[in-house]
XYZ file of C-alpha atoms in Angstrom:
658
model
C -4.638 -31.365 -9.052
C -3.948 -27.680 -8.668
C -0.475 -26.404 -8.029
C -0.046 -23.979 -5.167
C 0.064 -20.296 -6.011
C 3.482 -18.744 -6.205
C 3.997 -16.800 -2.994
C 7.002 -14.537 -3.212
C 8.555 -13.327 0.022
C 7.016 -10.177 1.409
C 10.003 -9.439 3.618
C 13.526 -8.627 2.506
C 15.704 -11.492 3.685
C 19.306 -10.782 4.584
C 21.531 -12.155 1.831
C 18.598 -13.136 -0.403
C 19.511 -13.323 -4.088
C 17.014 -12.136 -6.658
C 17.431 -12.150 -10.391
C 17.912 -8.586 -11.680
C 14.684 -8.723 -13.737
C 12.470 -10.114 -10.956
C 9.584 -7.764 -10.077
C 9.851 -5.816 -6.856
C 8.580 -7.642 -3.804
C 6.155 -6.005 -1.410
C 8.994 -5.354 1.012
C 11.064 -3.703 -1.720
C 8.139 -1.483 -2.751
C 7.648 -0.321 0.813
C 11.394 0.120 1.335
C 11.598 2.398 -1.722
C 8.619 4.422 -0.491
C 10.165 4.718 2.979
C 13.416 6.071 1.530
C 11.464 8.828 -0.228
C 9.116 9.699 2.638
C 12.134 9.924 4.937
C 14.030 12.237 2.590
C 14.129 16.012 2.241
C 12.143 15.671 -0.996
C 9.006 14.519 0.815
C 6.057 16.855 1.332
C 2.727 16.298 3.119
C 0.925 16.268 -0.242
C 3.278 13.907 -2.101
C 1.536 10.725 -3.286
C 2.899 7.606 -4.968
C 1.579 6.867 -8.451
C 3.640 3.793 -9.389
C 6.551 1.947 -7.793
C 8.158 -0.675 -10.003
C 11.471 -2.248 -10.904
C 14.000 0.019 -12.587
C 15.185 -2.570 -15.073
C 18.970 -2.790 -15.394
C 20.663 -2.054 -18.706
C 20.942 -4.940 -21.148
C 24.063 -7.044 -21.102
C 25.941 -7.909 -24.290
C 24.779 -11.530 -24.196
C 21.149 -10.613 -23.346
C 21.051 -12.377 -19.991
C 22.026 -11.671 -16.410
C 23.029 -15.243 -15.646
C 26.299 -15.162 -13.772
C 26.139 -11.398 -13.249
C 27.101 -10.270 -9.775
C 26.241 -7.143 -7.819
C 23.471 -5.824 -10.067
C 21.758 -3.284 -7.786
C 18.049 -3.637 -7.063
C 16.551 -0.280 -7.971
C 13.003 1.037 -7.940
C 11.592 3.463 -10.477
C 9.121 5.622 -8.554
C 6.547 8.007 -10.018
C 4.960 10.517 -7.636
C 2.505 13.394 -7.826
C 2.293 16.424 -5.565
C -1.171 17.929 -6.001
C -0.254 21.117 -4.119
C 2.615 21.787 -6.525
C 0.756 20.216 -9.473
C 3.976 18.431 -10.344
C 5.113 14.898 -11.198
C 8.405 13.600 -9.847
C 10.413 10.582 -10.968
C 12.996 8.959 -8.729
C 15.419 6.052 -8.889
C 15.911 4.466 -5.477
C 18.703 2.022 -4.648
C 16.767 -0.327 -2.403
C 19.697 -2.105 -0.784
C 21.729 1.067 -0.175
C 18.563 2.947 0.892
C 19.516 6.033 -1.130
C 17.878 8.118 -3.857
C 20.082 7.883 -6.949
C 18.128 10.454 -8.963
C 15.220 12.865 -8.490
C 13.624 14.475 -11.556
C 10.653 16.877 -11.682
C 8.444 16.487 -14.789
C 6.796 19.876 -15.388
C 3.702 20.429 -17.503
C 2.339 16.886 -17.269
C -0.354 15.105 -15.286
C 0.009 11.556 -13.932
C -2.160 8.525 -14.475
C -4.797 7.778 -11.846
C -3.712 7.267 -8.280
C -5.321 4.299 -6.527
C -7.389 6.625 -4.336
C -8.859 8.302 -7.423
C -10.488 5.064 -8.540
C -12.177 4.531 -5.191
C -12.998 8.028 -3.927
C -14.803 9.778 -6.784
C -18.177 8.028 -6.526
C -18.904 9.027 -2.936
C -17.964 12.675 -3.519
C -20.138 13.000 -6.625
C -23.144 11.499 -4.841
C -22.838 14.214 -2.186
C -22.938 17.093 -4.686
C -26.334 18.927 -4.646
C -26.099 19.840 -8.355
C -25.672 16.195 -9.310
C -28.499 15.205 -6.950
C -30.827 17.704 -8.581
C -29.930 16.394 -12.047
C -30.721 12.773 -11.196
C -33.934 13.767 -9.382
C -35.110 15.176 -12.716
C -34.790 11.623 -14.009
C -36.879 10.151 -11.201
C -33.988 8.943 -9.021
C -34.188 9.579 -5.287
C -32.087 6.728 -3.865
C -28.595 8.017 -4.602
C -26.981 4.888 -3.159
C -28.044 3.045 -6.333
C -25.914 5.317 -8.530
C -22.800 3.869 -10.185
C -20.430 6.698 -11.042
C -17.617 5.655 -13.361
C -14.574 7.975 -13.074
C -13.846 8.277 -16.800
C -10.504 9.938 -17.556
C -10.852 13.536 -18.658
C -10.064 13.022 -22.319
C -9.428 16.466 -23.755
C -12.056 19.197 -24.230
C -9.606 21.826 -25.436
C -7.098 24.333 -24.094
C -9.057 24.644 -20.847
C -7.833 21.129 -19.973
C -4.141 21.965 -20.438
C -1.832 21.675 -17.457
C -1.454 25.467 -17.236
C -5.221 26.030 -17.189
C -6.671 23.145 -15.212
C -6.229 20.936 -12.185
C -6.017 17.170 -12.620
C -9.601 16.241 -13.505
C -11.809 13.370 -14.592
C -15.267 13.390 -16.182
C -17.432 10.785 -14.441
C -20.552 9.300 -16.015
C -23.582 8.091 -14.059
C -25.576 4.848 -14.228
C -28.438 3.804 -11.946
C -28.969 0.327 -10.541
C -32.555 -0.834 -10.066
C -31.424 -2.695 -6.933
C -28.177 -3.267 -5.093
C -25.794 -5.496 -7.134
C -27.978 -5.184 -10.241
C -26.265 -4.225 -13.529
C -26.346 -0.435 -13.525
C -25.094 -0.168 -17.103
C -28.657 -1.087 -18.129
C -29.774 2.394 -16.992
C -27.361 5.045 -18.278
C -28.018 8.651 -17.308
C -27.734 10.255 -20.724
C -26.493 13.822 -21.063
C -25.146 14.186 -17.509
C -21.399 14.843 -17.325
C -19.469 15.725 -14.195
C -16.132 17.537 -14.166
C -14.294 16.431 -11.043
C -11.134 17.919 -9.501
C -8.887 15.012 -8.514
C -6.436 17.337 -6.757
C -9.024 18.487 -4.213
C -11.504 15.599 -4.675
C -14.396 17.985 -5.345
C -16.981 18.469 -8.094
C -16.119 21.441 -10.322
C -18.995 21.461 -12.764
C -22.127 19.634 -13.885
C -23.187 19.532 -17.534
C -26.803 18.517 -18.113
C -27.768 18.279 -21.771
C -31.390 17.391 -21.123
C -33.411 14.567 -19.632
C -33.725 11.269 -21.479
C -35.788 8.623 -19.703
C -33.871 5.792 -18.073
C -34.297 2.529 -20.028
C -36.883 0.286 -18.394
C -35.605 -3.238 -19.026
C -33.124 -5.030 -16.809
C -29.874 -6.227 -18.318
C -28.504 -8.711 -15.826
C -26.083 -11.615 -16.121
C -25.984 -12.917 -12.531
C -28.168 -15.718 -11.210
C -29.808 -13.388 -8.706
C -31.472 -11.259 -11.407
C -31.098 -12.790 -14.874
C -34.139 -15.086 -14.735
C -36.594 -12.235 -14.248
C -39.116 -12.074 -17.125
C -38.285 -8.357 -17.354
C -34.631 -9.071 -18.113
C -33.272 -8.594 -21.609
C -32.697 -11.310 -22.713
C -34.993 -13.356 -20.463
C -34.176 -16.990 -19.667
C -36.090 -19.304 -17.362
C -33.018 -21.136 -16.045
C -29.524 -22.387 -16.835
C -29.236 -24.836 -19.728
C -29.173 -28.439 -18.507
C -27.281 -30.204 -21.303
C -23.765 -29.076 -20.336
C -21.630 -31.987 -19.151
C -18.498 -31.620 -17.056
C -15.117 -31.316 -18.782
C -12.094 -32.085 -16.642
C -8.515 -31.394 -17.710
C -6.065 -33.741 -16.018
C -2.323 -34.359 -16.295
C -1.598 -37.488 -14.227
C 2.158 -36.950 -14.475
C 1.913 -33.241 -13.704
C 2.653 -30.337 -16.053
C 5.639 -30.255 -18.396
C 6.863 -26.875 -17.162
C 9.162 -26.089 -14.243
C 9.282 -22.850 -12.284
C 12.197 -21.374 -10.359
C 11.119 -18.045 -8.887
C 10.031 -16.079 -11.962
C 11.969 -18.267 -14.427
C 9.898 -20.728 -16.458
C 11.129 -23.651 -18.547
C 8.723 -25.566 -20.767
C 9.844 -28.131 -23.288
C 12.567 -26.211 -25.188
C 11.473 -22.739 -24.116
C 12.930 -20.619 -21.345
C 11.675 -17.207 -20.256
C 11.210 -14.937 -17.281
C 7.800 -13.663 -16.182
C 7.449 -10.138 -14.815
C 4.764 -7.789 -13.526
C 4.443 -4.066 -12.843
C 1.628 -1.568 -12.153
C 1.560 0.011 -15.614
C 2.086 -2.828 -18.103
C 0.981 -5.702 -15.918
C 2.339 -8.911 -17.459
C 5.851 -8.686 -18.971
C 7.976 -11.442 -20.552
C 11.788 -11.328 -20.591
C 14.672 -13.339 -22.024
C 12.663 -15.636 -24.308
C 14.972 -18.341 -25.678
C 14.643 -21.698 -27.444
C 16.909 -24.725 -26.953
C 17.737 -25.972 -30.458
C 19.280 -29.400 -29.830
C 21.594 -28.112 -27.132
C 22.132 -24.575 -28.431
C 20.196 -21.906 -26.535
C 19.050 -19.350 -29.100
C 17.548 -15.990 -28.059
C 14.407 -14.799 -29.826
C 13.003 -11.862 -27.871
C 14.470 -9.906 -24.953
C 11.284 -8.215 -23.711
C 7.606 -8.268 -24.679
C 4.667 -6.376 -23.173
C 1.628 -4.266 -23.943
C 2.904 -0.730 -24.515
C -0.413 1.134 -24.726
C -4.059 0.795 -25.614
C -6.733 3.307 -26.517
C -10.502 3.088 -26.984
C -11.802 5.933 -29.199
C -15.590 6.284 -29.435
C -17.231 7.260 -32.716
C -20.235 9.128 -31.311
C -20.675 12.917 -31.553
C -23.286 13.199 -28.793
C -22.318 15.226 -25.687
C -22.035 12.194 -23.397
C -19.795 10.124 -25.645
C -17.676 12.230 -28.029
C -14.866 12.700 -25.519
C -14.488 9.019 -24.621
C -10.998 7.972 -25.698
C -9.391 6.211 -22.772
C -5.751 5.126 -22.677
C -6.441 2.274 -20.285
C -2.770 1.511 -19.666
C -1.251 4.989 -19.563
C -4.150 6.669 -17.750
C -5.151 3.841 -15.389
C -2.594 0.999 -15.378
C -3.071 -2.629 -16.400
C -1.212 -3.997 -13.376
C -3.483 -2.053 -11.037
C -6.469 -3.433 -12.979
C -5.403 -7.102 -12.911
C -7.921 -9.624 -11.554
C -7.216 -12.309 -8.955
C -7.806 -15.331 -11.201
C -9.933 -18.295 -10.147
C -9.322 -21.974 -10.841
C -12.079 -23.585 -12.899
C -13.394 -20.275 -14.216
C -10.581 -18.079 -15.537
C -8.094 -20.949 -15.814
C -8.624 -24.675 -16.291
C -6.273 -27.602 -15.741
C -2.911 -27.869 -13.975
C -2.406 -24.244 -12.995
C 0.560 -22.314 -11.656
C -0.108 -18.803 -10.393
C 2.116 -15.785 -9.905
C 0.949 -13.087 -7.522
C 1.222 -9.464 -8.633
C 2.343 -6.731 -6.261
C 1.526 -3.051 -6.741
C 1.468 0.020 -4.505
C -1.203 2.285 -3.091
C -0.975 6.080 -2.976
C 0.771 6.013 0.408
C 3.479 3.606 -0.742
C 2.063 0.483 0.873
C 2.397 -2.784 -1.033
C -0.819 -4.387 -2.271
C -0.785 -8.031 -3.363
C -3.076 -9.211 -6.158
C -3.232 -12.965 -5.569
C -3.095 -15.147 -8.681
C -2.659 -12.145 -10.988
C -0.913 -14.277 -13.635
C -2.077 -17.755 -14.622
C 0.124 -20.320 -16.367
C -0.924 -23.693 -17.736
C -0.624 -26.015 -20.734
C -3.284 -26.580 -23.372
C -3.736 -29.227 -26.022
C -4.054 -27.396 -29.344
C -5.165 -30.049 -31.782
C -2.925 -31.472 -34.488
C 0.630 -30.192 -34.796
C 1.368 -32.206 -37.925
C 0.049 -35.280 -39.727
C 0.488 -37.346 -42.868
C -1.107 -40.546 -44.124
C 0.819 -42.587 -46.691
C -2.120 -43.697 -48.825
C -0.032 -46.442 -50.428
C 0.949 -48.173 -47.202
C -1.773 -46.914 -44.883
C 0.848 -45.770 -42.387
C -0.184 -42.719 -40.379
C 1.974 -40.356 -38.369
C 0.289 -37.641 -36.312
C 1.447 -35.466 -33.419
C -0.526 -33.312 -31.027
C 0.217 -29.623 -30.658
C 0.528 -28.145 -27.219
C 0.998 -24.609 -26.008
C 2.079 -22.933 -22.797
C -0.399 -20.228 -21.785
C 0.652 -17.239 -19.660
C -2.253 -14.882 -19.060
C -3.591 -11.871 -17.201
C -7.155 -10.502 -17.163
C -7.805 -6.840 -16.382
C -11.028 -5.038 -15.511
C -11.074 -1.369 -16.497
C -14.495 0.010 -15.601
C -17.051 -1.826 -17.714
C -14.649 -3.823 -19.915
C -12.532 -6.907 -19.312
C -9.355 -7.477 -21.301
C -7.560 -10.814 -21.283
C -3.933 -10.859 -22.435
C -2.751 -14.345 -23.370
C 0.802 -15.154 -24.458
C 1.100 -18.583 -26.099
C 4.344 -20.486 -26.659
C 3.939 -23.441 -29.034
C 6.012 -26.574 -29.396
C 6.676 -25.669 -33.045
C 8.680 -22.639 -31.764
C 6.029 -20.048 -32.646
C 4.755 -17.339 -30.286
C 1.287 -15.812 -30.232
C -0.419 -12.952 -28.430
C -4.191 -13.110 -28.147
C -6.351 -10.382 -26.628
C -9.792 -11.432 -25.402
C -12.355 -8.665 -24.980
C -15.450 -9.189 -22.858
C -17.346 -7.400 -20.093
C -20.222 -4.933 -20.368
C -20.855 -2.240 -22.961
C -20.820 1.356 -21.847
C -24.276 2.430 -22.935
C -26.386 5.435 -23.837
C -30.106 6.141 -23.551
C -32.272 7.246 -26.484
C -35.745 8.824 -26.437
C -38.611 6.529 -27.341
C -39.057 6.183 -31.079
C -35.605 7.500 -31.990
C -32.799 5.557 -33.657
C -29.194 6.335 -32.687
C -27.038 7.666 -35.511
C -23.651 6.681 -34.059
C -24.459 3.305 -32.546
C -26.894 0.396 -32.475
C -29.798 -0.502 -30.211
C -29.107 -3.308 -27.748
C -32.279 -3.118 -25.614
C -35.415 -0.948 -25.536
C -34.423 2.673 -24.928
C -30.694 1.902 -24.927
C -27.850 1.713 -27.438
C -24.155 0.975 -27.592
C -22.005 3.636 -29.293
C -19.681 2.747 -32.165
C -16.133 2.382 -30.889
C -12.783 0.731 -31.499
C -10.073 -0.819 -29.343
C -6.389 -0.596 -30.258
C -3.589 -2.463 -28.474
C 0.068 -1.778 -29.181
C 2.646 -4.384 -28.187
C 6.323 -3.545 -27.827
C 8.652 -6.422 -28.727
C 12.371 -5.971 -28.144
C 13.681 -8.526 -30.625
C 16.898 -10.529 -30.287
C 16.658 -13.089 -33.091
C 19.722 -15.288 -32.558
C 21.485 -12.309 -31.013
C 21.313 -8.521 -30.748
C 22.146 -7.485 -34.348
C 18.871 -7.654 -36.290
C 17.308 -6.145 -39.419
C 13.645 -5.881 -40.456
C 12.278 -6.626 -43.928
C 8.821 -6.049 -45.335
C 7.801 -9.029 -47.469
C 5.247 -8.708 -50.293
C 3.974 -11.397 -52.647
C 3.610 -10.037 -56.175
C 2.993 -11.472 -59.660
C 6.159 -12.336 -61.589
C 7.187 -8.922 -62.984
C 8.995 -10.312 -66.067
C 6.390 -11.361 -68.691
C 8.948 -13.566 -70.401
C 9.220 -15.659 -67.251
C 5.463 -15.850 -66.734
C 3.944 -17.210 -69.956
C 1.134 -18.967 -68.071
C 0.269 -15.921 -65.943
C 0.421 -17.930 -62.747
C 3.878 -17.253 -61.330
C 4.551 -15.027 -58.378
C 7.512 -14.071 -56.245
C 8.205 -12.475 -52.898
C 9.888 -9.090 -52.666
C 11.857 -8.173 -49.544
C 12.223 -4.478 -48.709
C 14.666 -3.462 -45.993
C 13.317 -1.067 -43.369
C 16.558 0.880 -43.344
C 15.946 3.667 -40.851
C 13.347 5.007 -38.453
C 12.079 7.448 -41.103
C 10.927 4.325 -42.971
C 9.835 2.572 -39.782
C 6.091 3.310 -39.863
C 4.602 0.485 -41.954
C 1.112 -0.614 -42.992
C -0.335 -3.964 -43.969
C -1.341 -4.569 -47.581
C -4.021 -7.184 -48.215
C -3.238 -7.221 -51.943
C 0.305 -8.494 -51.367
C -0.242 -10.699 -48.304
C 2.303 -8.506 -46.549
C 4.194 -9.601 -43.471
C 7.401 -8.514 -41.788
C 10.414 -10.565 -40.787
C 13.197 -9.876 -38.321
C 16.475 -11.464 -39.393
C 19.989 -11.765 -38.039
C 22.313 -10.921 -40.972
C 25.314 -12.418 -39.180
C 23.658 -15.834 -38.733
C 22.988 -17.689 -41.987
C 21.131 -20.955 -42.429
C 22.336 -23.767 -44.689
C 20.848 -22.020 -47.734
C 22.815 -18.832 -47.110
C 19.802 -16.835 -45.927
C 19.765 -14.975 -42.601
C 17.805 -16.730 -39.863
C 14.625 -14.978 -38.843
C 11.168 -14.780 -37.319
C 8.179 -13.322 -39.126
C 5.370 -11.201 -37.714
C 2.100 -12.494 -39.126
C -0.576 -9.754 -39.188
C -4.065 -10.558 -37.995
C -7.293 -8.614 -37.505
C -6.203 -5.394 -39.193
C -8.715 -2.700 -38.225
C -9.335 0.506 -40.227
C -8.743 3.588 -38.100
C -11.969 5.595 -38.005
C -10.552 8.566 -36.079
C -10.140 11.441 -38.507
C -7.419 14.038 -38.771
C -8.522 17.167 -36.944
C -9.813 15.323 -33.891
C -7.862 15.578 -30.656
C -7.527 11.817 -30.317
C -5.871 11.665 -33.758
C -2.798 13.361 -32.298
C -3.005 11.863 -28.820
C -2.986 8.307 -30.235
C -0.745 8.642 -33.280
C 0.511 5.095 -32.795
C -2.742 3.685 -34.244
C -2.127 5.398 -37.597
C 0.256 2.618 -38.667
C 0.072 -1.131 -38.088
C 3.784 -1.483 -37.356
C 6.510 0.855 -36.175
C 10.173 -0.153 -36.070
C 12.635 1.707 -33.856
C 16.175 1.316 -32.644
C 16.321 0.158 -29.046
C 16.301 2.923 -26.460
C 15.655 1.908 -22.838
C 13.675 5.119 -22.264
C 11.215 4.358 -25.076
C 8.634 2.021 -23.559
C 5.175 3.444 -24.255
C 3.652 3.985 -27.703
C 1.717 7.129 -26.692
C 4.411 8.539 -24.420
C 4.997 8.507 -20.685
C 2.307 11.006 -19.635
C -0.633 11.605 -21.969
C -3.292 12.452 -19.380
C -5.037 15.759 -20.302
C -2.443 16.352 -22.991
C -3.167 17.011 -26.668
C 0.387 16.619 -27.945
C 1.538 13.825 -30.243
C 3.883 11.874 -27.993
C 5.537 8.479 -28.088
C 6.267 6.817 -31.414
C 6.213 9.967 -33.605
C 8.907 11.372 -31.305
C 10.849 8.110 -31.167
C 11.346 7.975 -34.952
C 12.131 11.676 -35.365
C 15.907 11.191 -35.122
C 15.810 8.698 -38.033
C 18.220 6.244 -36.408
C 19.615 3.514 -38.709
C 17.909 0.140 -38.324
C 20.152 -2.274 -40.214
C 22.033 -4.917 -38.200
C 21.249 -3.309 -34.858
C 19.075 -3.705 -31.772
C 15.537 -3.288 -33.159
C 12.167 -2.977 -31.463
C 8.821 -3.838 -33.080
C 5.682 -1.930 -32.054
C 2.670 -3.748 -33.464
C -0.945 -2.593 -33.136
C -3.950 -4.910 -33.244
C -7.526 -3.765 -33.002
C -11.178 -4.583 -32.522
C -13.801 -2.742 -34.574
C -16.969 -2.759 -32.520
C -20.312 -2.080 -34.154
C -22.456 -3.351 -31.309
C -25.496 -5.605 -31.589
C -28.129 -7.061 -29.214
C -26.055 -10.235 -28.868
C -23.406 -8.150 -27.060
C -25.882 -7.479 -24.242
C -25.909 -7.704 -21.237
C -22.378 -9.129 -21.190
C -20.302 -9.619 -24.317
C -19.180 -12.987 -25.637
C -15.392 -12.864 -25.998
C -14.023 -11.121 -29.066
C -10.531 -12.217 -30.091
C -7.701 -10.341 -31.742
C -3.928 -10.733 -31.827
C -0.866 -11.686 -33.869
C 1.716 -14.440 -34.243
C 5.500 -14.717 -34.513
C 6.737 -17.714 -36.475
C 10.239 -18.951 -37.369
C 11.255 -18.412 -40.992
C 14.553 -20.020 -41.939
C 15.512 -20.037 -38.261
C 15.682 -23.851 -38.073
C 16.814 -26.485 -40.559
C 13.371 -28.068 -40.658
C 10.181 -28.549 -38.667
C 11.185 -27.912 -35.022
C 8.234 -30.029 -33.861
C 9.430 -33.131 -35.721
C 10.698 -34.699 -32.498
C 7.336 -34.559 -30.717
C 6.599 -38.015 -29.307
C 3.531 -39.965 -30.432
C 0.573 -39.770 -28.092
C 0.004 -42.855 -25.915
C -2.443 -45.259 -27.603
C -4.879 -44.924 -24.708
C -5.141 -41.181 -25.351
C -5.915 -41.640 -29.049
C -8.428 -44.472 -29.185
C -11.994 -44.767 -28.001
C -12.815 -47.592 -25.628
């Protein structure tokens, strides 16, 4: 059985009540746009970048339940190409008025929707580009795939004062319509494209390298060709069907955007920039509702390439801040992206004219069995007690050019929380002359290589562990420092170090001490007199290969530390700043910690970065098996014992073979 997709109303209904944190509906998006286009601020060249909920200020008890008359407001980002200026506005949707209007000088916006769709056609029409691809034996320009890579940063010529809004597209050539064009990269050809006027500014051609000759296809139409790399003769025939069924239905309930599952309660959200957002995450501890996290979302990601060649050195995309994860979200498909008893939430974004665009099934929610939660066998009596673990999965999958990124939040029935990022999709490739070996990458097929690169994802977690007053400690395991107490040289202790202020808030993992961090509530003590808490368990720590002196070192300062801790500020949402497009400045977290705000017993925010270190190999081609990275939050002294102790035994039928 498949549950129906959530279909939120697309029209504003008179008297309709929406929770203050619910995402904007399509009607609200269009109403906000109409208020602006009908105002004196509007110009013929004003375009909408993003229209999303202006989240209301936190309440003292971290929930809006029972709150009346919280206005529904839209936060609107616009760009006027003629003025080369960003504007931000707050629109009161119900009152149909503009509450604030703020110009943002000296900055460029992220991509508009029309930028993603209009560049390819314009580049194909340019005679300089046509001449360059003819040199490589290409005459059918319709087979060209032109990826509109963000501009990166070449130098001062890209600054706002010296340049229009630009991108630097790269070209790939399909062998046939629908064939995988990434198998034939056009090496050395770089376009500089003016997004303000939608025209080609310049063509760089660093010399002809032959297009690779082998196909690299993953669809049934092409993948069984003997010329494909790798070549298969057919699908494997030993795969039997797996069906996930829940005869009694799922254990979760949904009311609008509010989800309850076992003892968890949370609100799901969605916007064009971050995509999936979670709010008001609480746990029911035997009748007491205890807050854990107020808000959690991806805050930024960056993909720096480690290749000095002309085509690749400037690749360092901020996929969220320069493109938008909500805009990039996939409509998910039952049986492929999601399996089992599924509940879907649609996502709603805007186009450049302020029209609402619905992404059906943008967020998938379901339950998964996760093996054993706990077990013990009493070897004296033979008695066995075992319980199955289960988790609630809330996920979104985004396609940004060649890559797919899956973002999976897991809530477990032992009160832990996990974020897992799944990376798949197609490598962005380069061509190499016959007989040469790439220095800054690895061969994946004859004549073609994948450049060295890394992926970094920063997650912002607004913590509320048993309430708003929290502190953060760094916990290290060290050998017993007093020799008199360690005569057998086996003893060790843990050392807690308070992160006292934002000047101390940039922290790094230490393998030698098994370091982790815990967020505690000093005003809530457990029965042993220790403050209740949750710990952040590091995973997949990646060495940062970007070196000081490179532009991306400053543009993506957030990757230089595994964890940053800041005091809550509603304006601080993005680890690399609000507007980093074509900007070399160090924005975001380095600025957020500059005022050195105190962090003890206050409203703290964790910014944690996970990564993927990608030295490519032939097995990554033509489409990558999923790579996994992420982190986990686990209770530490928060409960008075195992919170999963009350899990019921599984029915005998489910545990025994026939």
